[in-house]
Amino acid sequence: MSNGRERFSKLGFILAAVGSAVGLGNVWRFSYVAGDSGGAAFLLIYILCIFLVGLPVLLAEFSIGRKGQQDVVGSFNAISPQKPWAIGGFLGVASAFLILSFYGVIAGWVVYFLYSYVTGATGNVGTGEYGDFFGAFIGGAAGPVFWQVLFMIFVVAIVFSGVKKGIELSNKIFMPLLAVILIFLAGYSLTLDGAGEGLTFLFTPDWSAFAQPGVYAAAIGQAFFTLSLGMGAMITYASYLPKDTNLPSAAGTVVTFDTLFAIVAGLVIFPAVFTFGLEPGAGPGLIFITLPEVFNQMGGAGTLFGILFFFLVAIAALSSAISLLEVSVAYAMRKFNWTRRFSAVVVGAVVTLFGIPSALSQGGPLSEFTIFGLPFLDAVDTLTDKYFLPLGGLVIALFVGWGWNKVDALKETGLTNSALGTAWIWFLRIVAPLGIAVILLLNILG
Ligand code: PHE
Ligand code: NA
């Protein structure tokens, strides 16, 4: 089935999908959400959400994309023409666009920190002053915008270069590099004095957290975000797949790597945080304030640690950002009949422009401008994470569970006549939609 679209190789697809999943969500977001929500109790609920909801929905996205062989809107329409399911596709394009707008801003901060460690600028910051250092940077105007734009130029350049020569090639370089750096950092972190305390925080649950509904909402939100679900990134990537890829095993691989990556990132961060007597619940500033304080106290090794850590986060963010851009680029290519190059530049420029208010909202010139009481970046983050992604995931689960002919769905997934296939369909019919609906209601009411 060749309709002139580019194709991933099998390995290229797995690496690209892992690259999409592994990102700021695993390091920046996972560590502060886990830190805020009680560590181990959160981790346990999060892992449940990953397997009960995330894995079935991920497989559903792979299946829709490979069957549809088009961008997210086109794939829904190809499988189920003249039906309202494509609304899920439009929601996906909107989510991908919105998420990338602020993802680029935060990735820009990461690149700025990398730069500051490389040039030695962080060496002049005194103990206890990293909060001011970070605050002064994100509270500026030219700074955050400059680093956001720089990061977005890399994102556009990769998507511009195509599925094989851009997305596949970059992930083939980035993913092994990520694994090596992460394992090195975790190995070092575990030798620190606070390693035991860090491990306890991450692996010994505080049972009272299970009674708090907020922890469940945080866990499911994190599960969607971290697996790149609910907005068509995985649908779009799977649309570049050859027919002979084993989808269930690909989905299992992505979930395994993403979860491992988050946990090992926790093994890097929490031992270090406890060793130097800092707070794990520091919120979004955890990797930008708390960790640099840690690096500062490590002496000479701290600079190397800082460089490697921010380099790691930067390439993880880059491989995720390209999957976000690809969703809208693939959509625009089909919809307006644009070339890939034109689409990458135009869509990339528009997303970047839309991200500028986010870049200026964190103490900068636009910090007084709020939407529902939230600064621009936080408003876009909340809107997508609490409402759009779960809603998108709900549509995807219901579509494969109830909308798409069961026999065809199972056939596309390679699970015909298997117990696993039956389980998958019923998870998509009942378990995932119920779980998502409850969380959506909690988010709307809360
Ligand atoms: N999964 C990515 C992360 O963990 C974020 C992302 C979300 C990427 C949605 C693509 C789509 O950082
Ligand atoms: Na992730």
CSV table of C-alpha atoms and ligand atoms in Angstrom, one decimal:
chain,number,residue,atom,x,y,z
A,1,MET,CA,0.0,0.0,0.0
A,2,SER,CA,2.0,2.9,-1.2
A,3,ASN,CA,0.2,6.2,-1.7
A,4,GLY,CA,3.4,8.2,-2.1
A,5,ARG,CA,3.8,8.8,1.6
A,6,GLU,CA,7.2,8.4,3.2
A,7,ARG,CA,7.8,5.4,5.3
A,8,PHE,CA,9.6,4.7,8.6
A,9,SER,CA,11.7,1.6,8.9
A,10,LYS,CA,10.6,-0.7,11.7
A,11,LEU,CA,13.3,0.3,14.0
A,12,GLY,CA,13.0,3.9,13.0
A,13,PHE,CA,9.3,3.9,13.9
A,14,ILE,CA,10.0,2.4,17.4
A,15,LEU,CA,12.7,4.9,18.1
A,16,ALA,CA,10.6,7.8,16.8
A,17,ALA,CA,7.6,6.7,18.9
A,18,VAL,CA,9.8,6.3,22.0
A,19,GLY,CA,11.4,9.7,21.1
A,20,SER,CA,7.9,11.3,21.1
A,21,ALA,CA,7.0,9.7,24.4
A,22,VAL,CA,10.2,10.4,26.2
A,23,GLY,CA,10.5,14.2,26.8
A,24,LEU,CA,10.0,17.0,29.3
A,25,GLY,CA,7.1,14.9,30.6
A,26,ASN,CA,9.5,12.3,32.0
A,27,VAL,CA,11.9,14.6,33.6
A,28,TRP,CA,10.5,18.1,34.3
A,29,ARG,CA,6.9,17.2,34.6
A,30,PHE,CA,7.1,13.7,36.1
A,31,SER,CA,9.5,14.8,38.8
A,32,TYR,CA,7.6,17.8,40.0
A,33,VAL,CA,4.2,16.1,39.8
A,34,ALA,CA,5.5,13.1,41.7
A,35,GLY,CA,7.3,15.4,44.1
A,36,ASP,CA,4.0,17.4,44.8
A,37,SER,CA,1.7,14.3,44.9
A,38,GLY,CA,3.6,12.3,47.5
A,39,GLY,CA,6.2,10.3,45.5
A,40,ALA,CA,5.6,6.6,45.8
A,41,ALA,CA,1.8,6.7,46.1
A,42,PHE,CA,1.6,8.8,43.0
A,43,LEU,CA,4.0,6.4,41.2
A,44,LEU,CA,1.8,3.4,41.9
A,45,ILE,CA,-1.4,5.0,40.7
A,46,TYR,CA,0.4,6.4,37.7
A,47,ILE,CA,1.7,3.0,36.7
A,48,LEU,CA,-1.9,1.6,37.0
A,49,CYS,CA,-3.1,4.4,34.7
A,50,ILE,CA,-0.4,3.6,32.2
A,51,PHE,CA,-1.4,0.0,31.9
A,52,LEU,CA,-5.2,0.2,32.3
A,53,VAL,CA,-5.7,3.3,30.1
A,54,GLY,CA,-2.4,4.4,28.5
A,55,LEU,CA,-1.4,1.1,26.8
A,56,PRO,CA,-4.8,0.3,25.3
A,57,VAL,CA,-5.2,3.8,24.0
A,58,LEU,CA,-1.7,3.8,22.6
A,59,LEU,CA,-2.4,0.6,20.7
A,60,ALA,CA,-5.7,2.2,19.5
A,61,GLU,CA,-3.7,5.2,18.1
A,62,PHE,CA,-1.2,2.9,16.3
A,63,SER,CA,-4.0,1.0,14.8
A,64,ILE,CA,-6.0,4.0,13.6
A,65,GLY,CA,-2.9,5.6,12.1
A,66,ARG,CA,-1.7,2.5,10.2
A,67,LYS,CA,-5.1,1.7,8.9
A,68,GLY,CA,-5.9,5.3,8.0
A,69,GLN,CA,-2.6,6.1,6.4
A,70,GLN,CA,-3.2,9.8,6.8
A,71,ASP,CA,-2.8,12.7,9.2
A,72,VAL,CA,-5.0,12.5,12.3
A,73,VAL,CA,-8.2,14.0,10.8
A,74,GLY,CA,-7.7,12.1,7.6
A,75,SER,CA,-7.3,8.8,9.3
A,76,PHE,CA,-10.5,9.0,11.2
A,77,ASN,CA,-12.3,10.0,8.0
A,78,ALA,CA,-10.6,7.2,6.0
A,79,ILE,CA,-11.8,4.5,8.4
A,80,SER,CA,-15.2,6.0,9.1
A,81,PRO,CA,-16.3,8.4,6.4
A,82,GLN,CA,-19.2,10.8,7.0
A,83,LYS,CA,-19.2,10.2,10.7
A,84,PRO,CA,-18.5,12.7,13.5
A,85,TRP,CA,-15.4,10.9,14.7
A,86,ALA,CA,-13.1,13.2,12.9
A,87,ILE,CA,-13.9,15.7,15.6
A,88,GLY,CA,-11.4,13.8,17.6
A,89,GLY,CA,-8.9,14.5,14.9
A,90,PHE,CA,-9.6,18.3,14.9
A,91,LEU,CA,-9.2,18.2,18.7
A,92,GLY,CA,-5.9,16.5,18.2
A,93,VAL,CA,-4.5,19.0,15.8
A,94,ALA,CA,-5.6,21.8,18.2
A,95,SER,CA,-4.0,20.1,21.2
A,96,ALA,CA,-0.8,19.4,19.3
A,97,PHE,CA,-0.6,23.0,18.3
A,98,LEU,CA,-1.3,24.4,21.7
A,99,ILE,CA,1.0,22.0,23.6
A,100,LEU,CA,3.9,22.7,21.2
A,101,SER,CA,3.4,26.5,21.7
A,102,PHE,CA,4.4,26.2,25.4
A,103,TYR,CA,6.5,23.1,25.2
A,104,GLY,CA,8.9,25.2,23.0
A,105,VAL,CA,9.0,27.8,25.7
A,106,ILE,CA,10.0,25.4,28.5
A,107,ALA,CA,12.4,23.6,26.1
A,108,GLY,CA,13.9,27.0,25.5
A,109,TRP,CA,14.6,27.4,29.3
A,110,VAL,CA,16.3,24.0,29.2
A,111,VAL,CA,18.6,25.1,26.3
A,112,TYR,CA,19.4,28.3,28.1
A,113,PHE,CA,20.4,26.3,31.2
A,114,LEU,CA,22.6,24.1,29.0
A,115,TYR,CA,24.2,27.2,27.5
A,116,SER,CA,24.7,28.6,31.0
A,117,TYR,CA,26.5,25.5,32.2
A,118,VAL,CA,28.6,25.3,29.1
A,119,THR,CA,29.8,28.9,29.4
A,120,GLY,CA,30.3,28.6,33.1
A,121,ALA,CA,27.7,31.4,33.9
A,122,THR,CA,26.1,29.2,36.5
A,123,GLY,CA,29.4,29.0,38.4
A,124,ASN,CA,29.0,32.6,39.5
A,125,VAL,CA,25.6,32.0,41.1
A,126,GLY,CA,25.9,31.6,44.9
A,127,THR,CA,24.3,29.0,47.1
A,128,GLY,CA,20.6,29.7,47.6
A,129,GLU,CA,20.5,32.1,44.6
A,130,TYR,CA,19.4,29.8,41.8
A,131,GLY,CA,15.7,30.8,42.4
A,132,ASP,CA,16.7,34.4,41.6
A,133,PHE,CA,18.8,33.3,38.7
A,134,PHE,CA,15.9,31.3,37.2
A,135,GLY,CA,13.4,34.1,38.1
A,136,ALA,CA,15.5,36.8,36.5
A,137,PHE,CA,15.7,34.7,33.3
A,138,ILE,CA,12.1,33.7,32.8
A,139,GLY,CA,10.9,37.2,34.0
A,140,GLY,CA,12.8,38.8,31.2
A,141,ALA,CA,11.4,39.4,27.7
A,142,ALA,CA,14.1,39.0,25.0
A,143,GLY,CA,15.7,36.1,26.8
A,144,PRO,CA,12.9,33.6,27.0
A,145,VAL,CA,11.7,34.5,23.5
A,146,PHE,CA,15.2,34.1,22.0
A,147,TRP,CA,15.7,30.6,23.4
A,148,GLN,CA,12.2,29.5,22.5
A,149,VAL,CA,12.7,30.7,18.9
A,150,LEU,CA,16.1,29.0,18.8
A,151,PHE,CA,14.7,25.7,20.0
A,152,MET,CA,11.8,25.9,17.5
A,153,ILE,CA,14.2,26.5,14.6
A,154,PHE,CA,15.7,23.1,15.4
A,155,VAL,CA,12.3,21.5,15.5
A,156,VAL,CA,11.2,23.0,12.2
A,157,ALA,CA,14.5,22.0,10.6
A,158,ILE,CA,14.1,18.3,11.5
A,159,VAL,CA,10.4,18.1,10.4
A,160,PHE,CA,11.4,20.1,7.2
A,161,SER,CA,13.9,17.3,6.4
A,162,GLY,CA,11.3,14.6,6.2
A,163,VAL,CA,10.1,11.5,7.9
A,164,LYS,CA,13.2,9.4,7.1
A,165,LYS,CA,15.9,12.0,6.8
A,166,GLY,CA,14.6,14.2,9.5
A,167,ILE,CA,12.5,12.4,12.1
A,168,GLU,CA,13.9,8.9,11.8
A,169,LEU,CA,17.5,9.9,11.5
A,170,SER,CA,17.4,12.3,14.5
A,171,ASN,CA,15.8,9.8,16.7
A,172,LYS,CA,18.3,7.1,15.7
A,173,ILE,CA,21.0,9.5,17.0
A,174,PHE,CA,19.2,10.9,20.0
A,175,MET,CA,17.7,7.8,21.6
A,176,PRO,CA,20.9,5.8,22.3
A,177,LEU,CA,22.6,9.0,23.5
A,178,LEU,CA,19.7,9.6,25.9
A,179,ALA,CA,20.0,6.1,27.3
A,180,VAL,CA,23.7,6.4,27.9
A,181,ILE,CA,23.6,9.8,29.6
A,182,LEU,CA,20.7,8.8,31.8
A,183,ILE,CA,22.3,5.6,33.0
A,184,PHE,CA,25.5,7.5,33.8
A,185,LEU,CA,23.7,10.2,35.7
A,186,ALA,CA,21.6,7.7,37.7
A,187,GLY,CA,24.7,5.6,38.5
A,188,TYR,CA,26.4,8.7,40.0
A,189,SER,CA,23.3,10.0,41.8
A,190,LEU,CA,22.8,6.6,43.5
A,191,THR,CA,26.3,6.9,45.1
A,192,LEU,CA,25.3,10.1,46.9
A,193,ASP,CA,24.5,10.1,50.7
A,194,GLY,CA,20.8,10.9,50.2
A,195,ALA,CA,20.2,8.0,47.8
A,196,GLY,CA,18.4,5.9,50.4
A,197,GLU,CA,16.0,8.7,51.3
A,198,GLY,CA,15.5,9.4,47.6
A,199,LEU,CA,14.6,5.8,47.0
A,200,THR,CA,12.2,5.7,50.0
A,201,PHE,CA,10.5,8.8,48.7
A,202,LEU,CA,10.0,7.2,45.3
A,203,PHE,CA,9.2,3.6,46.3
A,204,THR,CA,7.6,3.6,49.8
A,205,PRO,CA,4.0,4.8,49.4
A,206,ASP,CA,2.2,7.1,51.9
A,207,TRP,CA,-1.1,5.3,51.9
A,208,SER,CA,-3.2,8.4,52.8
A,209,ALA,CA,-2.5,9.8,49.3
A,210,PHE,CA,-4.8,7.1,47.9
A,211,ALA,CA,-7.8,8.8,49.4
A,212,GLN,CA,-7.1,12.1,47.5
A,213,PRO,CA,-9.0,12.4,44.2
A,214,GLY,CA,-6.5,14.9,43.0
A,215,VAL,CA,-3.7,12.3,42.9
A,216,TYR,CA,-5.8,10.2,40.5
A,217,ALA,CA,-6.4,13.2,38.2
A,218,ALA,CA,-2.8,14.1,38.3
A,219,ALA,CA,-1.8,10.5,37.5
A,220,ILE,CA,-4.1,10.1,34.5
A,221,GLY,CA,-3.2,13.6,33.1
A,222,GLN,CA,0.5,12.6,33.4
A,223,ALA,CA,-0.2,9.2,31.8
A,224,PHE,CA,-1.7,10.9,28.7
A,225,PHE,CA,1.0,13.6,28.5
A,226,THR,CA,3.9,11.3,28.9
A,227,LEU,CA,2.8,8.7,26.3
A,228,SER,CA,1.9,11.5,23.8
A,229,LEU,CA,-1.7,10.3,23.8
A,230,GLY,CA,-5.0,11.9,23.0
A,231,MET,CA,-3.8,14.3,20.3
A,232,GLY,CA,-2.8,12.2,17.3
A,233,ALA,CA,1.0,12.2,17.5
A,234,MET,CA,1.0,8.4,17.6
A,235,ILE,CA,-1.7,8.2,15.0
A,236,THR,CA,0.4,10.4,12.7
A,237,TYR,CA,3.6,8.4,13.3
A,238,ALA,CA,1.8,5.1,12.8
A,239,SER,CA,0.5,6.4,9.5
A,240,TYR,CA,4.1,6.2,8.1
A,241,LEU,CA,4.3,2.5,9.1
A,242,PRO,CA,4.7,-0.5,6.8
A,243,LYS,CA,1.9,-3.1,7.2
A,244,ASP,CA,4.2,-5.7,8.7
A,245,THR,CA,5.0,-4.1,12.0
A,246,ASN,CA,3.8,-5.8,15.1
A,247,LEU,CA,1.7,-3.1,16.8
A,248,PRO,CA,1.1,-4.6,20.2
A,249,SER,CA,4.8,-5.3,20.7
A,250,ALA,CA,5.6,-1.7,19.5
A,251,ALA,CA,3.1,-0.3,22.0
A,252,GLY,CA,4.6,-2.4,24.8
A,253,THR,CA,8.1,-1.2,23.9
A,254,VAL,CA,7.1,2.4,24.0
A,255,VAL,CA,5.3,2.1,27.3
A,256,THR,CA,8.2,0.2,28.9
A,257,PHE,CA,10.8,2.7,27.8
A,258,ASP,CA,8.8,5.7,28.7
A,259,THR,CA,8.0,4.4,32.2
A,260,LEU,CA,11.6,3.3,32.7
A,261,PHE,CA,12.8,6.6,31.6
A,262,ALA,CA,10.6,8.5,34.1
A,263,ILE,CA,11.6,6.2,37.0
A,264,VAL,CA,15.3,6.4,36.2
A,265,ALA,CA,15.0,10.2,35.9
A,266,GLY,CA,13.5,10.1,39.4
A,267,LEU,CA,16.6,8.1,40.4
A,268,VAL,CA,18.8,10.9,39.1
A,269,ILE,CA,16.8,13.7,40.7
A,270,PHE,CA,15.5,12.6,44.1
A,271,PRO,CA,18.7,11.2,45.6
A,272,ALA,CA,20.4,14.4,44.7
A,273,VAL,CA,17.6,16.5,46.1
A,274,PHE,CA,17.6,14.7,49.5
A,275,THR,CA,21.4,14.6,49.7
A,276,PHE,CA,21.5,18.4,49.8
A,277,GLY,CA,18.5,18.8,52.1
A,278,LEU,CA,16.2,20.4,49.5
A,279,GLU,CA,12.4,20.1,49.0
A,280,PRO,CA,11.1,17.5,46.5
A,281,GLY,CA,7.7,19.3,46.3
A,282,ALA,CA,9.2,22.5,44.7
A,283,GLY,CA,6.7,22.4,41.7
A,284,PRO,CA,7.7,23.3,38.1
A,285,GLY,CA,10.9,24.9,39.3
A,286,LEU,CA,12.3,21.6,40.5
A,287,ILE,CA,14.7,21.0,37.7
A,288,PHE,CA,15.5,24.7,37.2
A,289,ILE,CA,16.0,25.8,40.8
A,290,THR,CA,16.4,22.8,43.1
A,291,LEU,CA,18.6,20.7,40.8
A,292,PRO,CA,21.0,23.6,40.0
A,293,GLU,CA,21.3,24.1,43.8
A,294,VAL,CA,22.3,20.5,44.0
A,295,PHE,CA,24.8,20.7,41.1
A,296,ASN,CA,26.3,23.8,42.8
A,297,GLN,CA,27.0,21.9,46.0
A,298,MET,CA,28.6,19.0,44.1
A,299,GLY,CA,31.7,21.1,43.3
A,300,GLY,CA,33.5,20.4,40.1
A,301,ALA,CA,31.4,17.3,39.2
A,302,GLY,CA,28.3,19.6,39.4
A,303,THR,CA,29.2,21.5,36.2
A,304,LEU,CA,29.6,18.3,34.2
A,305,PHE,CA,26.4,16.9,35.8
A,306,GLY,CA,24.6,20.1,34.8
A,307,ILE,CA,25.9,20.0,31.2
A,308,LEU,CA,24.9,16.4,30.8
A,309,PHE,CA,21.6,16.7,32.5
A,310,PHE,CA,20.4,19.7,30.5
A,311,PHE,CA,21.8,18.3,27.3
A,312,LEU,CA,19.8,15.1,28.0
A,313,VAL,CA,16.6,17.0,28.7
A,314,ALA,CA,17.1,19.2,25.6
A,315,ILE,CA,17.3,16.3,23.2
A,316,ALA,CA,14.5,14.5,24.9
A,317,ALA,CA,12.4,17.7,24.4
A,318,LEU,CA,13.5,18.0,20.8
A,319,SER,CA,12.4,14.5,19.8
A,320,SER,CA,9.0,15.1,21.4
A,321,ALA,CA,8.5,18.5,19.9
A,322,ILE,CA,9.1,17.2,16.4
A,323,SER,CA,6.2,14.7,16.9
A,324,LEU,CA,4.0,17.6,18.0
A,325,LEU,CA,4.8,19.7,15.0
A,326,GLU,CA,4.4,16.7,12.7
A,327,VAL,CA,0.7,16.4,13.7
A,328,SER,CA,-0.2,19.9,12.4
A,329,VAL,CA,2.3,19.7,9.5
A,330,ALA,CA,0.8,16.4,8.2
A,331,TYR,CA,-2.6,17.9,8.5
A,332,ALA,CA,-1.8,21.1,6.7
A,333,MET,CA,0.0,19.1,3.9
A,334,ARG,CA,-3.1,17.2,3.1
A,335,LYS,CA,-5.7,19.8,3.8
A,336,PHE,CA,-4.1,22.6,1.8
A,337,ASN,CA,-2.0,20.5,-0.5
A,338,TRP,CA,1.2,22.1,0.7
A,339,THR,CA,4.7,20.6,0.4
A,340,ARG,CA,6.3,19.3,3.6
A,341,ARG,CA,8.9,22.1,3.5
A,342,PHE,CA,6.4,24.9,3.1
A,343,SER,CA,4.1,23.4,5.7
A,344,ALA,CA,6.9,22.9,8.3
A,345,VAL,CA,8.0,26.5,7.9
A,346,VAL,CA,4.5,28.1,8.0
A,347,VAL,CA,3.1,25.9,10.8
A,348,GLY,CA,6.3,26.1,12.8
A,349,ALA,CA,6.3,29.9,12.5
A,350,VAL,CA,2.7,30.2,13.6
A,351,VAL,CA,3.1,27.9,16.6
A,352,THR,CA,6.2,29.8,17.6
A,353,LEU,CA,4.4,33.1,17.4
A,354,PHE,CA,1.5,31.7,19.5
A,355,GLY,CA,4.0,30.6,22.1
A,356,ILE,CA,5.4,34.1,22.6
A,357,PRO,CA,2.7,35.2,25.0
A,358,SER,CA,3.5,32.1,27.0
A,359,ALA,CA,7.2,33.0,27.0
A,360,LEU,CA,6.4,36.4,28.4
A,361,SER,CA,3.9,35.2,31.0
A,362,GLN,CA,6.2,33.9,33.7
A,363,GLY,CA,7.1,37.1,35.4
A,364,GLY,CA,7.8,38.9,32.2
A,365,PRO,CA,5.8,41.8,30.5
A,366,LEU,CA,2.6,39.6,30.2
A,367,SER,CA,2.5,38.2,33.7
A,368,GLU,CA,-0.4,40.4,34.7
A,369,PHE,CA,-2.5,39.2,31.8
A,370,THR,CA,-4.4,36.1,33.0
A,371,ILE,CA,-7.0,33.8,31.6
A,372,PHE,CA,-9.3,32.3,34.3
A,373,GLY,CA,-6.8,33.6,36.8
A,374,LEU,CA,-3.9,31.8,35.2
A,375,PRO,CA,-0.9,33.2,33.3
A,376,PHE,CA,-1.0,32.5,29.6
A,377,LEU,CA,1.4,29.5,29.7
A,378,ASP,CA,-0.4,27.9,32.6
A,379,ALA,CA,-3.8,28.4,31.0
A,380,VAL,CA,-2.7,26.7,27.8
A,381,ASP,CA,-1.1,23.9,29.8
A,382,THR,CA,-4.1,23.4,32.0
A,383,LEU,CA,-6.6,23.5,29.1
A,384,THR,CA,-4.8,20.9,27.1
A,385,ASP,CA,-3.7,18.6,29.9
A,386,LYS,CA,-6.9,18.6,32.0
A,387,TYR,CA,-9.5,18.7,29.2
A,388,PHE,CA,-8.2,18.3,25.6
A,389,LEU,CA,-6.0,15.3,26.0
A,390,PRO,CA,-8.4,13.2,28.1
A,391,LEU,CA,-11.2,14.2,25.8
A,392,GLY,CA,-9.1,13.2,22.8
A,393,GLY,CA,-8.3,9.9,24.5
A,394,LEU,CA,-11.9,9.3,25.2
A,395,VAL,CA,-12.9,9.8,21.5
A,396,ILE,CA,-10.1,7.5,20.4
A,397,ALA,CA,-11.1,4.7,22.9
A,398,LEU,CA,-14.8,5.0,22.0
A,399,PHE,CA,-14.0,5.1,18.3
A,400,VAL,CA,-12.0,1.9,18.3
A,401,GLY,CA,-14.2,0.2,21.0
A,402,TRP,CA,-17.6,1.1,19.5
A,403,GLY,CA,-17.3,3.0,16.3
A,404,TRP,CA,-14.9,1.0,14.2
A,405,ASN,CA,-16.0,-2.5,13.2
A,406,LYS,CA,-14.5,-4.9,15.8
A,407,VAL,CA,-13.3,-7.5,13.3
A,408,ASP,CA,-11.4,-4.8,11.3
A,409,ALA,CA,-9.9,-3.2,14.3
A,410,LEU,CA,-8.6,-6.5,15.6
A,411,LYS,CA,-7.3,-7.5,12.2
A,412,GLU,CA,-5.4,-4.2,11.8
A,413,THR,CA,-3.8,-4.7,15.2
A,414,GLY,CA,-2.9,-8.4,14.5
A,415,LEU,CA,-5.0,-9.6,17.5
A,416,THR,CA,-7.8,-11.5,15.7
A,417,ASN,CA,-9.1,-14.5,17.7
A,418,SER,CA,-6.8,-13.8,20.7
A,419,ALA,CA,-7.7,-13.3,24.3
A,420,LEU,CA,-5.4,-10.3,24.3
A,421,GLY,CA,-7.5,-8.8,21.5
A,422,THR,CA,-10.8,-9.4,23.3
A,423,ALA,CA,-9.3,-7.8,26.5
A,424,TRP,CA,-8.1,-4.8,24.5
A,425,ILE,CA,-11.5,-4.2,22.9
A,426,TRP,CA,-13.2,-4.3,26.3
A,427,PHE,CA,-10.7,-2.1,27.9
A,428,LEU,CA,-11.4,0.5,25.1
A,429,ARG,CA,-15.1,-0.1,25.4
A,430,ILE,CA,-15.5,0.2,29.2
A,431,VAL,CA,-12.4,0.6,31.4
A,432,ALA,CA,-10.6,3.4,29.6
A,433,PRO,CA,-13.7,5.5,28.9
A,434,LEU,CA,-15.0,5.2,32.4
A,435,GLY,CA,-11.7,6.0,33.9
A,436,ILE,CA,-11.2,9.0,31.6
A,437,ALA,CA,-14.8,10.2,32.1
A,438,VAL,CA,-14.5,10.2,35.9
A,439,ILE,CA,-11.3,12.2,35.7
A,440,LEU,CA,-12.8,14.7,33.2
A,441,LEU,CA,-15.7,15.2,35.6
A,442,LEU,CA,-13.4,15.7,38.5
A,443,ASN,CA,-11.4,18.2,36.5
A,444,ILE,CA,-14.5,20.1,35.4
A,445,LEU,CA,-16.1,20.2,38.9
A,446,GLY,CA,-12.8,20.7,40.7
B,1,PHE,N1,5.3,12.7,25.7
B,1,PHE,C1,6.0,14.0,25.7
B,1,PHE,C2,6.7,14.1,27.0
B,1,PHE,O1,6.6,13.3,27.8
B,1,PHE,C3,5.1,15.2,25.5
B,1,PHE,C4,4.2,15.1,24.3
B,1,PHE,C5,2.9,15.1,24.5
B,1,PHE,C6,4.8,14.8,23.0
B,1,PHE,C7,2.0,15.0,23.4
B,1,PHE,C8,3.9,14.7,22.0
B,1,PHE,C9,2.6,14.7,22.2
B,1,PHE,O2,7.4,15.1,27.2
B,2,NA,NA,6.9,11.0,28.3
